[in-house]
mmCIF file of C-alpha atoms in Angstrom:
data_model
loop_
_atom_site.group_PDB
_atom_site.id
_atom_site.type_symbol
_atom_site.label_atom_id
_atom_site.label_comp_id
_atom_site.label_asym_id
_atom_site.label_seq_id
_atom_site.Cartn_x
_atom_site.Cartn_y
_atom_site.Cartn_z
ATOM 1 C CA UNK A 1 28.125 -6.562 -9.926
ATOM 2 C CA UNK A 2 30.853 -9.054 -9.069
ATOM 3 C CA UNK A 3 34.423 -8.798 -10.150
ATOM 4 C CA UNK A 4 35.573 -11.383 -12.678
ATOM 5 C CA UNK A 5 39.108 -12.703 -12.358
ATOM 6 C CA UNK A 6 40.435 -14.760 -15.249
ATOM 7 C CA UNK A 7 41.653 -18.170 -14.096
ATOM 8 C CA UNK A 8 42.420 -19.842 -17.408
ATOM 9 C CA UNK A 9 41.679 -19.504 -21.103
ATOM 10 C CA UNK A 10 42.210 -21.714 -24.136
ATOM 11 C CA UNK A 11 41.920 -20.588 -27.730
ATOM 12 C CA UNK A 12 41.924 -23.411 -30.226
ATOM 13 C CA UNK A 13 44.929 -23.403 -32.497
ATOM 14 C CA UNK A 14 45.142 -25.997 -35.242
ATOM 15 C CA UNK A 15 43.056 -29.077 -34.452
ATOM 16 C CA UNK A 16 42.472 -30.417 -30.944
ATOM 17 C CA UNK A 17 40.258 -33.222 -29.683
ATOM 18 C CA UNK A 18 39.517 -31.664 -26.284
ATOM 19 C CA UNK A 19 39.473 -28.252 -24.641
ATOM 20 C CA UNK A 20 40.153 -28.062 -20.912
ATOM 21 C CA UNK A 21 40.174 -24.987 -18.699
ATOM 22 C CA UNK A 22 41.223 -25.003 -15.076
ATOM 23 C CA UNK A 23 43.161 -28.150 -14.303
ATOM 24 C CA UNK A 24 46.783 -27.278 -13.596
ATOM 25 C CA UNK A 25 45.859 -23.591 -13.682
ATOM 26 C CA UNK A 26 42.986 -23.946 -11.217
ATOM 27 C CA UNK A 27 42.674 -21.225 -8.594
ATOM 28 C CA UNK A 28 40.709 -22.540 -5.627
ATOM 29 C CA UNK A 29 40.066 -19.158 -4.030
ATOM 30 C CA UNK A 30 36.550 -18.699 -5.462
ATOM 31 C CA UNK A 31 33.130 -20.059 -4.512
ATOM 32 C CA UNK A 32 31.662 -19.456 -7.962
ATOM 33 C CA UNK A 33 33.170 -19.599 -11.437
ATOM 34 C CA UNK A 34 31.915 -18.362 -14.780
ATOM 35 C CA UNK A 35 32.857 -20.126 -18.003
ATOM 36 C CA UNK A 36 32.443 -18.421 -21.366
ATOM 37 C CA UNK A 37 32.348 -20.524 -24.516
ATOM 38 C CA UNK A 38 32.860 -18.645 -27.726
ATOM 39 C CA UNK A 39 32.308 -20.062 -31.218
ATOM 40 C CA UNK A 40 33.251 -23.714 -30.790
ATOM 41 C CA UNK A 41 33.816 -25.017 -34.281
ATOM 42 C CA UNK A 42 34.363 -28.544 -35.577
ATOM 43 C CA UNK A 43 36.131 -29.889 -38.656
ATOM 44 C CA UNK A 44 33.502 -32.634 -38.897
ATOM 45 C CA UNK A 45 29.856 -32.160 -39.750
ATOM 46 C CA UNK A 46 26.985 -33.138 -37.426
ATOM 47 C CA UNK A 47 28.891 -33.716 -34.206
ATOM 48 C CA UNK A 48 27.772 -33.248 -30.642
ATOM 49 C CA UNK A 49 29.724 -31.316 -28.038
ATOM 50 C CA UNK A 50 30.275 -33.131 -24.753
ATOM 51 C CA UNK A 51 30.853 -31.455 -21.408
ATOM 52 C CA UNK A 52 32.611 -33.015 -18.434
ATOM 53 C CA UNK A 53 34.027 -31.789 -15.127
ATOM 54 C CA UNK A 54 37.690 -32.188 -14.213
ATOM 55 C CA UNK A 55 38.516 -34.075 -11.021
ATOM 56 C CA UNK A 56 41.100 -33.026 -8.438
ATOM 57 C CA UNK A 57 43.818 -34.720 -10.506
ATOM 58 C CA UNK A 58 42.788 -32.666 -13.544
ATOM 59 C CA UNK A 59 41.265 -35.631 -15.382
ATOM 60 C CA UNK A 60 37.742 -35.589 -16.838
ATOM 61 C CA UNK A 61 35.261 -37.296 -14.551
ATOM 62 C CA UNK A 62 33.731 -40.143 -16.592
ATOM 63 C CA UNK A 63 31.753 -41.995 -13.943
ATOM 64 C CA UNK A 64 27.962 -42.199 -14.312
ATOM 65 C CA UNK A 65 27.231 -39.385 -11.885
ATOM 66 C CA UNK A 66 25.969 -36.526 -14.030
ATOM 67 C CA UNK A 67 22.332 -35.462 -13.625
ATOM 68 C CA UNK A 68 20.981 -32.658 -15.776
ATOM 69 C CA UNK A 69 17.825 -30.953 -16.983
ATOM 70 C CA UNK A 70 17.152 -28.197 -19.468
ATOM 71 C CA UNK A 71 14.659 -26.497 -21.716
ATOM 72 C CA UNK A 72 15.565 -26.852 -25.387
ATOM 73 C CA UNK A 73 14.778 -23.709 -27.382
ATOM 74 C CA UNK A 74 14.287 -23.957 -31.137
ATOM 75 C CA UNK A 75 13.613 -21.069 -33.484
ATOM 76 C CA UNK A 76 11.988 -23.311 -36.090
ATOM 77 C CA UNK A 77 9.737 -25.693 -34.160
ATOM 78 C CA UNK A 78 8.260 -26.725 -30.812
ATOM 79 C CA UNK A 79 10.589 -26.583 -27.806
ATOM 80 C CA UNK A 80 11.633 -29.695 -25.930
ATOM 81 C CA UNK A 81 12.860 -30.821 -22.545
ATOM 82 C CA UNK A 82 16.169 -32.553 -22.012
ATOM 83 C CA UNK A 83 17.048 -34.513 -18.914
ATOM 84 C CA UNK A 84 19.133 -37.392 -17.659
ATOM 85 C CA UNK A 85 20.326 -39.068 -14.486
ATOM 86 C CA UNK A 86 23.457 -41.075 -13.786
ATOM 87 C CA UNK A 87 25.037 -40.085 -17.081
ATOM 88 C CA UNK A 88 28.744 -40.228 -17.899
ATOM 89 C CA UNK A 89 28.710 -36.750 -19.442
ATOM 90 C CA UNK A 90 26.522 -33.789 -20.255
ATOM 91 C CA UNK A 91 25.750 -32.309 -23.663
ATOM 92 C CA UNK A 92 26.743 -28.719 -24.287
ATOM 93 C CA UNK A 93 24.510 -28.427 -27.374
ATOM 94 C CA UNK A 94 21.075 -29.867 -28.024
ATOM 95 C CA UNK A 95 21.652 -31.192 -31.472
ATOM 96 C CA UNK A 96 24.903 -30.968 -33.360
ATOM 97 C CA UNK A 97 27.247 -28.359 -34.724
ATOM 98 C CA UNK A 98 28.592 -28.579 -38.222
ATOM 99 C CA UNK A 99 30.836 -27.139 -40.854
ATOM 100 C CA UNK A 100 28.363 -24.722 -42.417
ATOM 101 C CA UNK A 101 28.445 -20.981 -41.875
ATOM 102 C CA UNK A 102 27.584 -20.067 -38.317
ATOM 103 C CA UNK A 103 27.218 -23.681 -37.160
ATOM 104 C CA UNK A 104 29.118 -23.009 -33.955
ATOM 105 C CA UNK A 105 28.249 -23.164 -30.264
ATOM 106 C CA UNK A 106 28.361 -20.321 -27.736
ATOM 107 C CA UNK A 107 27.379 -20.194 -24.099
ATOM 108 C CA UNK A 108 27.826 -19.267 -20.478
ATOM 109 C CA UNK A 109 28.172 -21.650 -17.542
ATOM 110 C CA UNK A 110 28.341 -20.932 -13.839
ATOM 111 C CA UNK A 111 30.081 -23.470 -11.591
ATOM 112 C CA UNK A 112 29.209 -23.866 -7.910
ATOM 113 C CA UNK A 113 30.812 -25.731 -4.984
ATOM 114 C CA UNK A 114 33.744 -26.979 -7.036
ATOM 115 C CA UNK A 115 36.145 -26.444 -4.135
ATOM 116 C CA UNK A 116 33.879 -27.937 -1.484
ATOM 117 C CA UNK A 117 34.755 -31.632 -1.185
ATOM 118 C CA UNK A 118 31.752 -32.273 1.039
ATOM 119 C CA UNK A 119 29.166 -30.992 -1.459
ATOM 120 C CA UNK A 120 28.132 -31.948 -4.993
ATOM 121 C CA UNK A 121 29.397 -29.759 -7.844
ATOM 122 C CA UNK A 122 26.602 -27.867 -9.595
ATOM 123 C CA UNK A 123 26.474 -25.858 -12.786
ATOM 124 C CA UNK A 124 24.021 -23.755 -14.741
ATOM 125 C CA UNK A 125 24.064 -23.547 -18.507
ATOM 126 C CA UNK A 126 22.896 -21.101 -21.161
ATOM 127 C CA UNK A 127 23.862 -22.025 -24.686
ATOM 128 C CA UNK A 128 22.981 -21.307 -28.304
ATOM 129 C CA UNK A 129 24.056 -22.870 -31.580
ATOM 130 C CA UNK A 130 23.027 -23.308 -35.180
ATOM 131 C CA UNK A 131 22.545 -26.994 -35.744
ATOM 132 C CA UNK A 132 24.415 -28.841 -38.454
ATOM 133 C CA UNK A 133 23.063 -29.010 -41.983
ATOM 134 C CA UNK A 134 19.660 -27.421 -41.371
ATOM 135 C CA UNK A 135 21.214 -24.395 -39.712
ATOM 136 C CA UNK A 136 18.336 -23.907 -37.295
ATOM 137 C CA UNK A 137 18.926 -21.748 -34.233
ATOM 138 C CA UNK A 138 18.714 -23.803 -31.052
ATOM 139 C CA UNK A 139 19.712 -23.344 -27.431
ATOM 140 C CA UNK A 140 19.745 -24.831 -23.971
ATOM 141 C CA UNK A 141 18.663 -23.217 -20.707
ATOM 142 C CA UNK A 142 19.219 -25.384 -17.650
ATOM 143 C CA UNK A 143 21.799 -26.941 -15.446
ATOM 144 C CA UNK A 144 23.193 -30.044 -13.874
ATOM 145 C CA UNK A 145 25.130 -31.614 -11.066
ATOM 146 C CA UNK A 146 27.981 -34.044 -10.616
ATOM 147 C CA UNK A 147 26.805 -36.150 -7.672
ATOM 148 C CA UNK A 148 30.231 -36.694 -6.149
ATOM 149 C CA UNK A 149 31.457 -35.169 -2.914
ATOM 150 C CA UNK A 150 34.911 -34.173 -4.088
ATOM 151 C CA UNK A 151 36.841 -31.143 -5.158
ATOM 152 C CA UNK A 152 36.754 -30.406 -8.889
ATOM 153 C CA UNK A 153 39.127 -28.232 -10.867
ATOM 154 C CA UNK A 154 37.646 -27.211 -14.165
ATOM 155 C CA UNK A 155 35.746 -28.385 -17.216
ATOM 156 C CA UNK A 156 36.415 -30.213 -20.453
ATOM 157 C CA UNK A 157 34.723 -29.987 -23.862
ATOM 158 C CA UNK A 158 35.051 -32.746 -26.438
ATOM 159 C CA UNK A 159 33.319 -33.871 -29.630
ATOM 160 C CA UNK A 160 31.461 -37.037 -30.556
ATOM 161 C CA UNK A 161 33.899 -37.276 -33.485
ATOM 162 C CA UNK A 162 36.393 -35.084 -35.262
ATOM 163 C CA UNK A 163 38.323 -32.180 -33.803
ATOM 164 C CA UNK A 164 37.839 -28.611 -32.749
ATOM 165 C CA UNK A 165 39.248 -26.121 -35.229
ATOM 166 C CA UNK A 166 38.054 -22.941 -33.558
ATOM 167 C CA UNK A 167 36.757 -21.447 -30.371
ATOM 168 C CA UNK A 168 37.800 -19.913 -27.073
ATOM 169 C CA UNK A 169 36.874 -21.155 -23.618
ATOM 170 C CA UNK A 170 37.659 -18.970 -20.620
ATOM 171 C CA UNK A 171 37.043 -19.540 -16.935
ATOM 172 C CA UNK A 172 36.735 -16.656 -14.492
ATOM 173 C CA UNK A 173 36.478 -16.611 -10.721
ATOM 174 C CA UNK A 174 33.560 -14.520 -9.475
ATOM 175 C CA UNK A 175 34.949 -12.394 -6.656
ATOM 176 C CA UNK B 1 41.030 -5.156 -12.373
ATOM 177 C CA UNK B 2 37.938 -7.056 -13.261
ATOM 178 C CA UNK B 3 37.806 -8.856 -16.595
ATOM 179 C CA UNK B 4 34.331 -7.355 -16.935
ATOM 180 C CA UNK B 5 34.970 -3.928 -18.478
ATOM 181 C CA UNK B 6 32.296 -1.253 -18.675
ATOM 182 C CA UNK B 7 32.433 0.154 -22.202
ATOM 183 C CA UNK B 8 29.376 2.323 -22.420
ATOM 184 C CA UNK B 9 26.347 3.540 -20.486
ATOM 185 C CA UNK B 10 23.489 5.090 -22.431
ATOM 186 C CA UNK B 11 20.151 6.328 -21.135
ATOM 187 C CA UNK B 12 17.028 7.579 -22.815
ATOM 188 C CA UNK B 13 13.881 9.173 -21.424
ATOM 189 C CA UNK B 14 10.569 8.838 -23.269
ATOM 190 C CA UNK B 15 12.263 8.045 -26.559
ATOM 191 C CA UNK B 16 11.233 5.751 -29.415
ATOM 192 C CA UNK B 17 14.552 3.903 -29.367
ATOM 193 C CA UNK B 18 17.987 3.902 -27.798
ATOM 194 C CA UNK B 19 20.981 3.371 -30.052
ATOM 195 C CA UNK B 20 24.394 2.371 -28.782
ATOM 196 C CA UNK B 21 27.128 2.641 -31.379
ATOM 197 C CA UNK B 22 30.852 1.944 -31.574
ATOM 198 C CA UNK B 23 30.922 -0.446 -28.606
ATOM 199 C CA UNK B 24 31.666 -3.744 -30.374
ATOM 200 C CA UNK B 25 35.308 -3.816 -31.393
ATOM 201 C CA UNK B 26 38.125 -6.263 -31.867
ATOM 202 C CA UNK B 27 39.038 -5.783 -28.194
ATOM 203 C CA UNK B 28 36.388 -8.274 -27.061
ATOM 204 C CA UNK B 29 34.585 -11.320 -28.471
ATOM 205 C CA UNK B 30 31.810 -11.560 -25.852
ATOM 206 C CA UNK B 31 29.770 -8.669 -24.455
ATOM 207 C CA UNK B 32 27.400 -8.432 -21.524
ATOM 208 C CA UNK B 33 24.516 -5.979 -21.805
ATOM 209 C CA UNK B 34 22.435 -5.001 -18.795
ATOM 210 C CA UNK B 35 19.262 -2.986 -19.393
ATOM 211 C CA UNK B 36 17.939 -1.582 -16.132
ATOM 212 C CA UNK B 37 15.883 0.220 -15.172
ATOM 213 C CA UNK B 38 13.520 -0.153 -18.085
ATOM 214 C CA UNK B 39 10.071 1.301 -18.645
ATOM 215 C CA UNK B 40 7.776 1.320 -21.651
ATOM 216 C CA UNK B 41 4.837 3.691 -21.505
ATOM 217 C CA UNK B 42 2.427 0.977 -22.687
ATOM 218 C CA UNK B 43 2.468 -2.784 -22.334
ATOM 219 C CA UNK B 44 5.138 -4.042 -24.685
ATOM 220 C CA UNK B 45 8.196 -6.132 -25.361
ATOM 221 C CA UNK B 46 11.598 -4.623 -25.971
ATOM 222 C CA UNK B 47 13.256 -5.561 -29.259
ATOM 223 C CA UNK B 48 16.840 -5.450 -30.505
ATOM 224 C CA UNK B 49 18.536 -4.810 -33.808
ATOM 225 C CA UNK B 50 22.242 -4.635 -34.461
ATOM 226 C CA UNK B 51 23.916 -1.534 -35.844
ATOM 227 C CA UNK B 52 26.714 -2.180 -38.304
ATOM 228 C CA UNK B 53 30.091 -0.483 -38.175
ATOM 229 C CA UNK B 54 28.888 2.082 -40.714
ATOM 230 C CA UNK B 55 26.246 3.168 -38.223
ATOM 231 C CA UNK B 56 23.257 1.706 -40.059
ATOM 232 C CA UNK B 57 20.576 -0.238 -38.207
ATOM 233 C CA UNK B 58 20.332 -3.767 -39.632
ATOM 234 C CA UNK B 59 16.655 -4.384 -40.343
ATOM 235 C CA UNK B 60 16.952 -7.107 -42.976
ATOM 236 C CA UNK B 61 15.014 -10.350 -42.456
ATOM 237 C CA UNK B 62 18.073 -12.188 -41.209
ATOM 238 C CA UNK B 63 17.231 -12.690 -37.550
ATOM 239 C CA UNK B 64 16.101 -15.936 -35.880
ATOM 240 C CA UNK B 65 15.026 -16.069 -32.250
ATOM 241 C CA UNK B 66 13.279 -18.192 -29.647
ATOM 242 C CA UNK B 67 12.006 -17.441 -26.146
ATOM 243 C CA UNK B 68 10.903 -19.739 -23.373
ATOM 244 C CA UNK B 69 8.286 -17.694 -21.543
ATOM 245 C CA UNK B 70 7.862 -18.580 -17.879
ATOM 246 C CA UNK B 71 4.810 -17.161 -16.204
ATOM 247 C CA UNK B 72 3.673 -17.312 -12.614
ATOM 248 C CA UNK B 73 0.036 -17.678 -13.657
ATOM 249 C CA UNK B 74 -0.292 -20.177 -16.540
ATOM 250 C CA UNK B 75 1.457 -22.822 -18.613
ATOM 251 C CA UNK B 76 4.659 -21.688 -20.259
ATOM 252 C CA UNK B 77 4.165 -20.432 -23.818
ATOM 253 C CA UNK B 78 6.857 -20.486 -26.502
ATOM 254 C CA UNK B 79 7.810 -17.772 -28.929
ATOM 255 C CA UNK B 80 9.835 -18.455 -32.045
ATOM 256 C CA UNK B 81 10.595 -16.685 -35.308
ATOM 257 C CA UNK B 82 12.877 -17.223 -38.277
ATOM 258 C CA UNK B 83 13.961 -14.777 -40.965
ATOM 259 C CA UNK B 84 12.514 -11.846 -39.119
ATOM 260 C CA UNK B 85 13.715 -8.262 -38.807
ATOM 261 C CA UNK B 86 14.634 -8.173 -35.108
ATOM 262 C CA UNK B 87 15.375 -10.159 -31.976
ATOM 263 C CA UNK B 88 12.222 -10.018 -29.921
ATOM 264 C CA UNK B 89 11.632 -10.026 -26.193
ATOM 265 C CA UNK B 90 14.953 -8.736 -24.894
ATOM 266 C CA UNK B 91 12.830 -6.948 -22.311
ATOM 267 C CA UNK B 92 9.265 -6.913 -21.093
ATOM 268 C CA UNK B 93 7.346 -4.125 -19.473
ATOM 269 C CA UNK B 94 3.699 -3.976 -18.580
ATOM 270 C CA UNK B 95 2.554 -2.637 -15.259
ATOM 271 C CA UNK B 96 5.710 -2.367 -13.189
ATOM 272 C CA UNK B 97 8.776 -0.563 -14.366
ATOM 273 C CA UNK B 98 12.229 -1.277 -13.044
ATOM 274 C CA UNK B 99 12.516 -4.777 -14.446
ATOM 275 C CA UNK B 100 15.732 -5.659 -16.162
ATOM 276 C CA UNK B 101 17.559 -7.620 -18.824
ATOM 277 C CA UNK B 102 20.883 -9.422 -18.822
ATOM 278 C CA UNK B 103 22.149 -10.376 -22.247
ATOM 279 C CA UNK B 104 25.304 -11.834 -23.750
ATOM 280 C CA UNK B 105 26.373 -11.133 -27.334
ATOM 281 C CA UNK B 106 28.905 -13.361 -29.073
ATOM 282 C CA UNK B 107 31.240 -12.231 -31.864
ATOM 283 C CA UNK B 108 29.290 -9.191 -33.091
ATOM 284 C CA UNK B 109 32.389 -7.461 -34.419
ATOM 285 C CA UNK B 110 33.660 -10.433 -36.420
ATOM 286 C CA UNK B 111 33.070 -10.123 -40.158
ATOM 287 C CA UNK B 112 33.344 -13.881 -40.551
ATOM 288 C CA UNK B 113 30.876 -14.940 -37.840
ATOM 289 C CA UNK B 114 27.184 -14.640 -37.190
ATOM 290 C CA UNK B 115 26.200 -12.567 -34.139
ATOM 291 C CA UNK B 116 24.549 -14.662 -31.412
ATOM 292 C CA UNK B 117 22.562 -13.487 -28.377
ATOM 293 C CA UNK B 118 21.500 -15.133 -25.117
ATOM 294 C CA UNK B 119 19.175 -13.121 -22.876
ATOM 295 C CA UNK B 120 17.156 -13.282 -19.669
ATOM 296 C CA UNK B 121 14.605 -10.704 -18.637
ATOM 297 C CA UNK B 122 11.348 -10.321 -16.802
ATOM 298 C CA UNK B 123 8.278 -8.208 -16.244
ATOM 299 C CA UNK B 124 4.825 -8.085 -14.771
ATOM 300 C CA UNK B 125 1.694 -8.598 -16.850
ATOM 301 C CA UNK B 126 -1.202 -6.411 -15.836
ATOM 302 C CA UNK B 127 -3.924 -8.479 -14.192
ATOM 303 C CA UNK B 128 -1.898 -11.680 -14.272
ATOM 304 C CA UNK B 129 1.507 -11.482 -12.668
ATOM 305 C CA UNK B 130 5.158 -12.255 -13.099
ATOM 306 C CA UNK B 131 6.608 -13.278 -16.435
ATOM 307 C CA UNK B 132 10.188 -14.249 -17.225
ATOM 308 C CA UNK B 133 11.877 -14.688 -20.572
ATOM 309 C CA UNK B 134 14.844 -16.882 -21.414
ATOM 310 C CA UNK B 135 15.777 -16.419 -25.024
ATOM 311 C CA UNK B 136 18.260 -16.860 -27.832
ATOM 312 C CA UNK B 137 18.797 -15.048 -31.104
ATOM 313 C CA UNK B 138 21.097 -14.751 -34.057
ATOM 314 C CA UNK B 139 21.786 -12.296 -36.850
ATOM 315 C CA UNK B 140 22.630 -14.431 -39.860
ATOM 316 C CA UNK B 141 25.046 -12.044 -41.503
ATOM 317 C CA UNK B 142 28.795 -12.426 -41.728
ATOM 318 C CA UNK B 143 29.331 -8.741 -41.201
ATOM 319 C CA UNK B 144 30.936 -6.590 -38.551
ATOM 320 C CA UNK B 145 28.516 -5.035 -36.063
ATOM 321 C CA UNK B 146 29.470 -2.000 -34.023
ATOM 322 C CA UNK B 147 26.465 -1.595 -31.742
ATOM 323 C CA UNK B 148 22.788 -2.188 -31.185
ATOM 324 C CA UNK B 149 19.432 -0.487 -30.930
ATOM 325 C CA UNK B 150 16.615 -1.284 -28.500
ATOM 326 C CA UNK B 151 13.051 -0.235 -29.149
ATOM 327 C CA UNK B 152 9.488 -1.209 -28.171
ATOM 328 C CA UNK B 153 7.453 -3.618 -30.284
ATOM 329 C CA UNK B 154 4.847 -0.957 -30.971
ATOM 330 C CA UNK B 155 6.567 1.917 -32.699
ATOM 331 C CA UNK B 156 4.325 4.557 -31.145
ATOM 332 C CA UNK B 157 5.350 3.559 -27.625
ATOM 333 C CA UNK B 158 8.144 5.271 -25.757
ATOM 334 C CA UNK B 159 10.872 3.835 -23.581
ATOM 335 C CA UNK B 160 12.804 5.111 -20.626
ATOM 336 C CA UNK B 161 15.832 2.959 -19.933
ATOM 337 C CA UNK B 162 19.521 2.713 -19.219
ATOM 338 C CA UNK B 163 21.644 0.159 -21.035
ATOM 339 C CA UNK B 164 25.166 -0.714 -19.974
ATOM 340 C CA UNK B 165 27.559 -2.570 -22.257
ATOM 341 C CA UNK B 166 30.491 -4.537 -20.846
ATOM 342 C CA UNK B 167 33.268 -6.417 -22.600
ATOM 343 C CA UNK B 168 34.532 -9.723 -21.242
ATOM 344 C CA UNK B 169 38.288 -9.443 -21.355
ATOM 345 C CA UNK B 170 40.353 -12.506 -22.280
ATOM 346 C CA UNK B 171 44.107 -12.461 -21.759
ATOM 347 C CA UNK B 172 45.951 -15.199 -23.560
ATOM 348 C CA UNK B 173 49.337 -15.531 -21.956
#
């Protein structure tokens, strides 16, 4: 089992519009990184959680170069498939999180090739949340790629509206 | 030192269940559980219930779960349940023992949060072939959990398994 070395961690304090890990604290000595996302909580009901990759200047990459695919698990109804090409972001949750009890998002990502400027940056995603209002358990199992040959230095989470009022995101290097 | 900290290792041989108590604490928010090797004496899924900090197994109908079943031999079925008494399919054993489970548990010790689970596991179905599970689950109780119990779907079956519980350490400077 690999050794995990903490690179950066952010715990939400007060209200924040984005959560970024890595960036100025990036440690480029790893081939693979693991990101844990614990109990992301919003102050606004029915909002989506966006996921983007940080570029080598520590800014979120917003160009239309995200491709992704996933199985959407739902405890209450038929599963779905989610996919997209040439997108400007990825979605960390299938539906939305909310302000009801337990309507938070949790998950694990693995990041690959982020330090290799001659390869695309890949990630895998496992996530679960209770969707806003209805409170149904849902989750994503899949992954994606940023189709840019450049070094990348972390990830950013943001909301479709409102602010984060809770949650911890931590990035580890896998030694 | 690795941020992945081994908290507990518990094994059972030909037992009806394995209980792991006093592993979820305020020291960690996220836990990794690895169940391997795992054997059930008859074809069965492995199930999970949480154990609260008083040591009682939580068997109320407060669990939701969903599994994407990926087989090597047919179209992929789906399994889903709401308001049930357990998280199903956190392991699968039919013909071949030695298959394993990797699971993450989020916020089990928090008395103000629900306890969420993400798991991956696999097995081999007699006469058919490989099967893999990717699943999610939640215990919809805002109560503090201290551990968990694994057991086969059919109560008369017996399991032989080792489960290791790790905490994912977070240091906030």
